[in-house]
PDB file of C-alpha atoms in Angstrom:
ATOM      1  CA  UNK A  43      17.862   8.412  -2.778  1.00 76.00           C
ATOM      2  CA  UNK A  44      16.282   6.717  -5.717  1.00 90.00           C
ATOM      3  CA  UNK A  45      13.252   4.355  -6.813  1.00 94.00           C
ATOM      4  CA  UNK A  46      14.821   1.112  -7.654  1.00 94.00           C
ATOM      5  CA  UNK A  47      13.469  -2.145  -8.707  1.00 94.00           C
ATOM      6  CA  UNK A  48      14.914  -5.674  -7.459  1.00 94.00           C
ATOM      7  CA  UNK A  49      14.713  -8.798  -9.216  1.00 92.00           C
ATOM      8  CA  UNK A  50      15.925 -12.478  -9.059  1.00 90.00           C
ATOM      9  CA  UNK A  51      16.638 -14.553 -11.992  1.00 84.00           C
ATOM     10  CA  UNK A  52      18.441 -18.158 -12.236  1.00 84.00           C
ATOM     11  CA  UNK A  53      19.924 -17.295  -8.371  1.00 86.00           C
ATOM     12  CA  UNK A  54      21.197 -13.882  -9.167  1.00 93.00           C
ATOM     13  CA  UNK A  55      19.925 -10.408  -8.442  1.00 94.00           C
ATOM     14  CA  UNK A  56      19.556  -7.452 -11.088  1.00 92.00           C
ATOM     15  CA  UNK A  57      18.635  -4.181  -9.156  1.00 92.00           C
ATOM     16  CA  UNK A  58      17.720  -1.473 -11.635  1.00 93.00           C
ATOM     17  CA  UNK A  59      16.887   2.464 -11.388  1.00 94.00           C
ATOM     18  CA  UNK A  60      13.508   3.359 -11.841  1.00 96.00           C
ATOM     19  CA  UNK A  61      13.338   7.109 -10.996  1.00 93.00           C
ATOM     20  CA  UNK A  62      16.074   9.491  -9.487  1.00 87.00           C
ATOM     21  CA  UNK A  63      15.962  12.498  -7.219  1.00 79.00           C
ATOM     22  CA  UNK A  64      14.602  11.468  -3.771  1.00 79.00           C
ATOM     23  CA  UNK A  65      11.768   9.406  -5.432  1.00 87.00           C
ATOM     24  CA  UNK A  66      10.746   6.164  -4.087  1.00 90.00           C
ATOM     25  CA  UNK A  67      10.626   6.921  -0.587  1.00 91.00           C
ATOM     26  CA  UNK A  68       7.614   4.656   1.357  1.00 92.00           C
ATOM     27  CA  UNK A  69       7.499   2.688  -1.468  1.00 95.00           C
ATOM     28  CA  UNK A  70       4.881  -0.321  -1.900  1.00 97.00           C
ATOM     29  CA  UNK A  71       5.312  -2.894  -4.309  1.00 98.00           C
ATOM     30  CA  UNK A  72       2.226  -5.323  -6.057  1.00 98.00           C
ATOM     31  CA  UNK A  73       2.718  -7.855  -8.444  1.00 97.00           C
ATOM     32  CA  UNK A  74      -0.068  -8.688 -10.560  1.00 97.00           C
ATOM     33  CA  UNK A  75       0.317 -12.346 -11.154  1.00 94.00           C
ATOM     34  CA  UNK A  76      -2.816 -12.703 -13.189  1.00 93.00           C
ATOM     35  CA  UNK A  77      -1.436 -10.991 -16.024  1.00 93.00           C
ATOM     36  CA  UNK A  78       2.428 -12.013 -16.748  1.00 93.00           C
ATOM     37  CA  UNK A  79       3.574 -11.208 -13.232  1.00 95.00           C
ATOM     38  CA  UNK A  80       3.921  -6.758 -13.754  1.00 97.00           C
ATOM     39  CA  UNK A  81       5.238  -5.422 -10.996  1.00 97.00           C
ATOM     40  CA  UNK A  82       3.851  -1.943 -10.211  1.00 98.00           C
ATOM     41  CA  UNK A  83       5.024   0.232  -7.628  1.00 98.00           C
ATOM     42  CA  UNK A  84       3.394   3.455  -5.722  1.00 97.00           C
ATOM     43  CA  UNK A  85       5.652   5.800  -3.691  1.00 95.00           C
ATOM     44  CA  UNK A  86       6.434   9.544  -3.095  1.00 93.00           C
ATOM     45  CA  UNK A  87       8.747  11.911  -4.329  1.00 92.00           C
ATOM     46  CA  UNK A  88      10.055  13.865  -1.662  1.00 88.00           C
ATOM     47  CA  UNK A  89      11.229  16.504  -3.584  1.00 88.00           C
ATOM     48  CA  UNK A  90       7.957  17.612  -5.224  1.00 90.00           C
ATOM     49  CA  UNK A  91       5.868  16.110  -2.506  1.00 90.00           C
ATOM     50  CA  UNK A  92       3.848  14.126  -5.185  1.00 93.00           C
ATOM     51  CA  UNK A  93       2.505  10.205  -5.295  1.00 95.00           C
ATOM     52  CA  UNK A  94       3.461   8.586  -7.860  1.00 96.00           C
ATOM     53  CA  UNK A  95       2.559   5.230  -9.837  1.00 98.00           C
ATOM     54  CA  UNK A  96       5.266   3.248 -11.739  1.00 98.00           C
ATOM     55  CA  UNK A  97       4.535   0.315 -13.848  1.00 98.00           C
ATOM     56  CA  UNK A  98       6.509  -2.136 -15.590  1.00 97.00           C
ATOM     57  CA  UNK A  99       5.535  -1.850 -19.300  1.00 97.00           C
ATOM     58  CA  UNK A 100       8.609  -3.451 -20.857  1.00 95.00           C
ATOM     59  CA  UNK A 101       8.744  -1.204 -23.546  1.00 94.00           C
ATOM     60  CA  UNK A 102       7.617   2.351 -25.002  1.00 95.00           C
ATOM     61  CA  UNK A 103       7.731   3.864 -20.808  1.00 96.00           C
ATOM     62  CA  UNK A 104       9.174   7.082 -19.617  1.00 96.00           C
ATOM     63  CA  UNK A 105      11.398   5.779 -17.137  1.00 96.00           C
ATOM     64  CA  UNK A 106      13.127   3.092 -16.636  1.00 95.00           C
ATOM     65  CA  UNK A 107      15.823   2.220 -18.766  1.00 93.00           C
ATOM     66  CA  UNK A 108      15.960  -1.322 -19.464  1.00 91.00           C
ATOM     67  CA  UNK A 109      19.342  -3.527 -19.357  1.00 88.00           C
ATOM     68  CA  UNK A 110      21.289  -1.952 -22.208  1.00 89.00           C
ATOM     69  CA  UNK A 111      20.136   1.010 -21.606  1.00 89.00           C
ATOM     70  CA  UNK A 112      18.376   1.601 -24.712  1.00 92.00           C
ATOM     71  CA  UNK A 113      14.618   2.561 -24.070  1.00 95.00           C
ATOM     72  CA  UNK A 114      12.308   2.943 -21.220  1.00 96.00           C
ATOM     73  CA  UNK A 115      10.695   0.009 -20.024  1.00 97.00           C
ATOM     74  CA  UNK A 116       8.336   1.428 -17.085  1.00 97.00           C
ATOM     75  CA  UNK A 117       5.432   3.713 -17.261  1.00 97.00           C
ATOM     76  CA  UNK A 118       5.890   6.525 -14.502  1.00 97.00           C
ATOM     77  CA  UNK A 119       3.180   9.152 -13.434  1.00 97.00           C
ATOM     78  CA  UNK A 120       2.442  11.871 -10.996  1.00 97.00           C
ATOM     79  CA  UNK A 121      -1.216  10.961  -9.363  1.00 98.00           C
ATOM     80  CA  UNK A 122      -1.356  13.758  -6.797  1.00 96.00           C
ATOM     81  CA  UNK A 123       0.257  16.274  -4.668  1.00 92.00           C
ATOM     82  CA  UNK A 124       0.220  15.445  -1.186  1.00 88.00           C
ATOM     83  CA  UNK A 125       1.455  18.806   0.292  1.00 76.00           C
ATOM     84  CA  UNK A 126       3.471  18.544   3.185  1.00 73.00           C
ATOM     85  CA  UNK A 127       3.742  16.367   6.371  1.00 66.00           C
ATOM     86  CA  UNK A 128       5.930  14.887   8.574  1.00 68.00           C
ATOM     87  CA  UNK A 129       7.543  11.651   7.604  1.00 63.00           C
ATOM     88  CA  UNK A 130       6.266   8.408   7.933  1.00 63.00           C
ATOM     89  CA  UNK A 131       3.997   9.064   5.156  1.00 74.00           C
ATOM     90  CA  UNK A 132       1.316   6.035   4.859  1.00 88.00           C
ATOM     91  CA  UNK A 133       1.088   4.692   1.201  1.00 95.00           C
ATOM     92  CA  UNK A 134      -0.539   1.435   0.178  1.00 97.00           C
ATOM     93  CA  UNK A 135      -1.066   0.056  -2.943  1.00 98.00           C
ATOM     94  CA  UNK A 136      -2.843  -3.350  -3.822  1.00 97.00           C
ATOM     95  CA  UNK A 137      -5.040  -4.497  -7.144  1.00 96.00           C
ATOM     96  CA  UNK A 138      -8.668  -5.028  -6.754  1.00 92.00           C
ATOM     97  CA  UNK A 139     -10.923  -8.216  -8.137  1.00 88.00           C
ATOM     98  CA  UNK A 140     -10.579  -6.935 -11.206  1.00 91.00           C
ATOM     99  CA  UNK A 141      -6.614  -6.289 -11.168  1.00 94.00           C
ATOM    100  CA  UNK A 142      -6.670  -2.446 -11.089  1.00 96.00           C
ATOM    101  CA  UNK A 143      -4.478  -0.512  -9.066  1.00 97.00           C
ATOM    102  CA  UNK A 144      -5.733   0.515  -5.839  1.00 97.00           C
ATOM    103  CA  UNK A 145      -3.684   3.086  -3.991  1.00 97.00           C
ATOM    104  CA  UNK A 146      -4.508   4.428  -0.261  1.00 96.00           C
ATOM    105  CA  UNK A 147      -2.366   6.904   0.787  1.00 94.00           C
ATOM    106  CA  UNK A 148      -1.998   9.853   3.866  1.00 90.00           C
ATOM    107  CA  UNK A 149      -2.523  13.353   2.278  1.00 88.00           C
ATOM    108  CA  UNK A 150      -1.374  16.183   4.488  1.00 82.00           C
ATOM    109  CA  UNK A 151      -1.086  15.441   8.236  1.00 76.00           C
ATOM    110  CA  UNK A 152      -4.125  13.941   8.518  1.00 82.00           C
ATOM    111  CA  UNK A 153      -6.515  12.697   5.576  1.00 88.00           C
ATOM    112  CA  UNK A 154      -6.579   9.252   4.291  1.00 91.00           C
ATOM    113  CA  UNK A 155      -6.921   9.178   0.720  1.00 93.00           C
ATOM    114  CA  UNK A 156      -7.539   6.506  -2.259  1.00 95.00           C
ATOM    115  CA  UNK A 157      -6.847   6.743  -6.100  1.00 97.00           C
ATOM    116  CA  UNK A 158      -7.605   4.968  -8.865  1.00 96.00           C
ATOM    117  CA  UNK A 159      -7.772   4.429 -12.572  1.00 97.00           C
ATOM    118  CA  UNK A 160     -10.784   6.085 -13.739  1.00 96.00           C
ATOM    119  CA  UNK A 161     -11.390   2.777 -16.056  1.00 94.00           C
ATOM    120  CA  UNK A 162     -11.691   0.988 -13.197  1.00 94.00           C
ATOM    121  CA  UNK A 163     -14.565   2.989 -11.665  1.00 92.00           C
ATOM    122  CA  UNK A 164     -16.577   3.163 -14.682  1.00 92.00           C
ATOM    123  CA  UNK A 165     -15.689   6.826 -15.198  1.00 93.00           C
ATOM    124  CA  UNK A 166     -14.262   8.860 -17.893  1.00 93.00           C
ATOM    125  CA  UNK A 167     -13.195  11.989 -16.166  1.00 95.00           C
ATOM    126  CA  UNK A 168     -11.139  11.643 -12.854  1.00 97.00           C
ATOM    127  CA  UNK A 169      -9.502  14.709 -11.274  1.00 97.00           C
ATOM    128  CA  UNK A 170      -5.870  13.354 -10.285  1.00 97.00           C
ATOM    129  CA  UNK A 171      -3.442  11.558 -12.372  1.00 97.00           C
ATOM    130  CA  UNK A 172      -2.196  12.247 -15.771  1.00 95.00           C
ATOM    131  CA  UNK A 173      -3.702  13.819 -18.223  1.00 94.00           C
ATOM    132  CA  UNK A 174      -5.188  11.597 -21.117  1.00 89.00           C
ATOM    133  CA  UNK A 175      -6.993  13.089 -24.149  1.00 85.00           C
ATOM    134  CA  UNK A 176      -7.088  16.552 -22.266  1.00 91.00           C
ATOM    135  CA  UNK A 177      -8.828  14.859 -18.957  1.00 96.00           C
ATOM    136  CA  UNK A 178      -7.030  13.390 -16.176  1.00 96.00           C
ATOM    137  CA  UNK A 179      -7.186   9.752 -16.210  1.00 97.00           C
ATOM    138  CA  UNK A 180      -7.314   8.435 -12.233  1.00 98.00           C
ATOM    139  CA  UNK A 181      -9.823   9.687  -9.313  1.00 97.00           C
ATOM    140  CA  UNK A 182      -8.877  10.709  -5.774  1.00 97.00           C
ATOM    141  CA  UNK A 183     -11.373  10.743  -3.366  1.00 94.00           C
ATOM    142  CA  UNK A 184     -11.223  11.683   0.770  1.00 92.00           C
ATOM    143  CA  UNK A 185     -11.697   8.115   2.687  1.00 90.00           C
ATOM    144  CA  UNK A 186     -11.156   9.678   6.044  1.00 86.00           C
ATOM    145  CA  UNK A 187     -10.485  13.436   7.274  1.00 82.00           C
ATOM    146  CA  UNK A 188      -9.214  12.570  10.930  1.00 70.00           C
ATOM    147  CA  UNK A 189      -8.764  15.140  13.974  1.00 67.00           C
ATOM    148  CA  UNK A 190      -4.735  15.714  15.219  1.00 62.00           C
ATOM    149  CA  UNK A 191      -1.988  14.644  13.463  1.00 65.00           C
ATOM    150  CA  UNK A 192      -0.522  11.287  11.874  1.00 70.00           C
ATOM    151  CA  UNK A 193      -3.497   9.949  11.249  1.00 79.00           C
ATOM    152  CA  UNK A 194      -2.775   7.463   7.944  1.00 82.00           C
ATOM    153  CA  UNK A 195       0.930   6.656   9.252  1.00 84.00           C
ATOM    154  CA  UNK A 196       1.998   3.088   8.614  1.00 88.00           C
ATOM    155  CA  UNK A 197      -1.201   2.767   6.082  1.00 92.00           C
ATOM    156  CA  UNK A 198      -1.725  -0.883   4.715  1.00 94.00           C
ATOM    157  CA  UNK A 199      -4.903  -2.197   3.007  1.00 95.00           C
ATOM    158  CA  UNK A 200      -6.216  -5.473   1.276  1.00 94.00           C
ATOM    159  CA  UNK A 201      -9.120  -5.753  -0.957  1.00 92.00           C
ATOM    160  CA  UNK A 202     -11.581  -8.890  -0.995  1.00 90.00           C
ATOM    161  CA  UNK A 203     -11.984 -10.686  -3.761  1.00 85.00           C
ATOM    162  CA  UNK A 204     -15.462  -9.663  -3.659  1.00 84.00           C
ATOM    163  CA  UNK A 205     -14.178  -6.268  -4.109  1.00 84.00           C
ATOM    164  CA  UNK A 206     -14.192  -4.543  -0.598  1.00 89.00           C
ATOM    165  CA  UNK A 207     -11.615  -2.627   0.882  1.00 92.00           C
ATOM    166  CA  UNK A 208      -9.839  -3.114   4.261  1.00 93.00           C
ATOM    167  CA  UNK A 209      -7.549  -0.414   5.455  1.00 93.00           C
ATOM    168  CA  UNK A 210      -5.421  -0.185   8.942  1.00 93.00           C
ATOM    169  CA  UNK A 211      -3.731   2.509   9.898  1.00 89.00           C
ATOM    170  CA  UNK A 212      -1.785   4.477  12.715  1.00 87.00           C
ATOM    171  CA  UNK A 213      -3.638   7.619  14.202  1.00 82.00           C
ATOM    172  CA  UNK A 214      -2.500  10.067  16.914  1.00 78.00           C
ATOM    173  CA  UNK A 215      -4.453  12.963  18.845  1.00 72.00           C
ATOM    174  CA  UNK A 216      -2.258  15.826  20.355  1.00 69.00           C
ATOM    175  CA  UNK A 217      -1.666  14.709  24.093  1.00 70.00           C
ATOM    176  CA  UNK A 218      -3.298  10.998  23.462  1.00 73.00           C
ATOM    177  CA  UNK A 219      -1.604   7.867  22.837  1.00 76.00           C
ATOM    178  CA  UNK A 220      -1.989   6.787  19.309  1.00 80.00           C
ATOM    179  CA  UNK A 221      -3.952   3.969  17.964  1.00 84.00           C
ATOM    180  CA  UNK A 222      -4.700   1.005  15.189  1.00 86.00           C
ATOM    181  CA  UNK A 223      -7.728   2.345  13.661  1.00 86.00           C
ATOM    182  CA  UNK A 224      -9.404   0.538  10.901  1.00 87.00           C
ATOM    183  CA  UNK A 225     -11.672   1.774   7.775  1.00 88.00           C
ATOM    184  CA  UNK A 226     -13.790  -0.647   6.144  1.00 86.00           C
ATOM    185  CA  UNK A 227     -16.018  -0.897   2.827  1.00 85.00           C
ATOM    186  CA  UNK A 228     -19.419  -1.896   3.378  1.00 81.00           C
ATOM    187  CA  UNK A 229     -21.027  -2.199   0.380  1.00 75.00           C
ATOM    188  CA  UNK A 230     -19.885  -2.044  -3.495  1.00 68.00           C
ATOM    189  CA  UNK A 231     -19.688   0.962  -4.407  1.00 60.00           C
ATOM    190  CA  UNK A 232     -16.537   2.981  -5.565  1.00 53.00           C
ATOM    191  CA  UNK A 233     -15.810   5.673  -3.114  1.00 50.00           C
ATOM    192  CA  UNK A 234     -16.420   3.884   0.165  1.00 49.00           C
ATOM    193  CA  UNK A 235     -18.736   4.002   2.870  1.00 48.00           C
ATOM    194  CA  UNK A 236     -16.339   3.288   5.906  1.00 49.00           C
ATOM    195  CA  UNK A 237     -16.682   2.677   9.515  1.00 52.00           C
ATOM    196  CA  UNK A 238     -13.533   3.298  11.700  1.00 52.00           C
ATOM    197  CA  UNK A 239     -12.894   1.650  14.734  1.00 54.00           C
TER     198      UNK A 239
END
């Protein structure tokens, strides 16, 4: 298993490996069409139980060789450890209204979290992600700590033009049928004030 990226050129497809060895599970892809069609991928590394984020940088990266295998053209970073949970994992990547990445994901069995770069939310220091100048460069926060199991399976989210986020996911309480649940951001603050239905 590996994180792979396929793209089309002149009616043909090219497939390249970005990360090897159990990376790329539950991958979520978004392309920044406002900034040069830059692809970005959030995925799960099942060997290390980590949330990973990969962004195409053309050169100077740390993963994903170019066609001549002379330099890395992707930047791959570990965002956070997700602990242990049974499959499927929930991971969803979108861009906010300022084109910064936002990842919603399932942590453990029943916690839904959101991760964003600190410069997207006006902070200098985060609590997760790669370290830059001795400080974490992403902020990871809990959106919902559900009851039972499978809270956050099949997660998907979208960001409106005004910057408000809506998250859809499957939730299940033992001995009861599972249901579709929605968490939505009511005010334009970073940590969403949300109501679940």
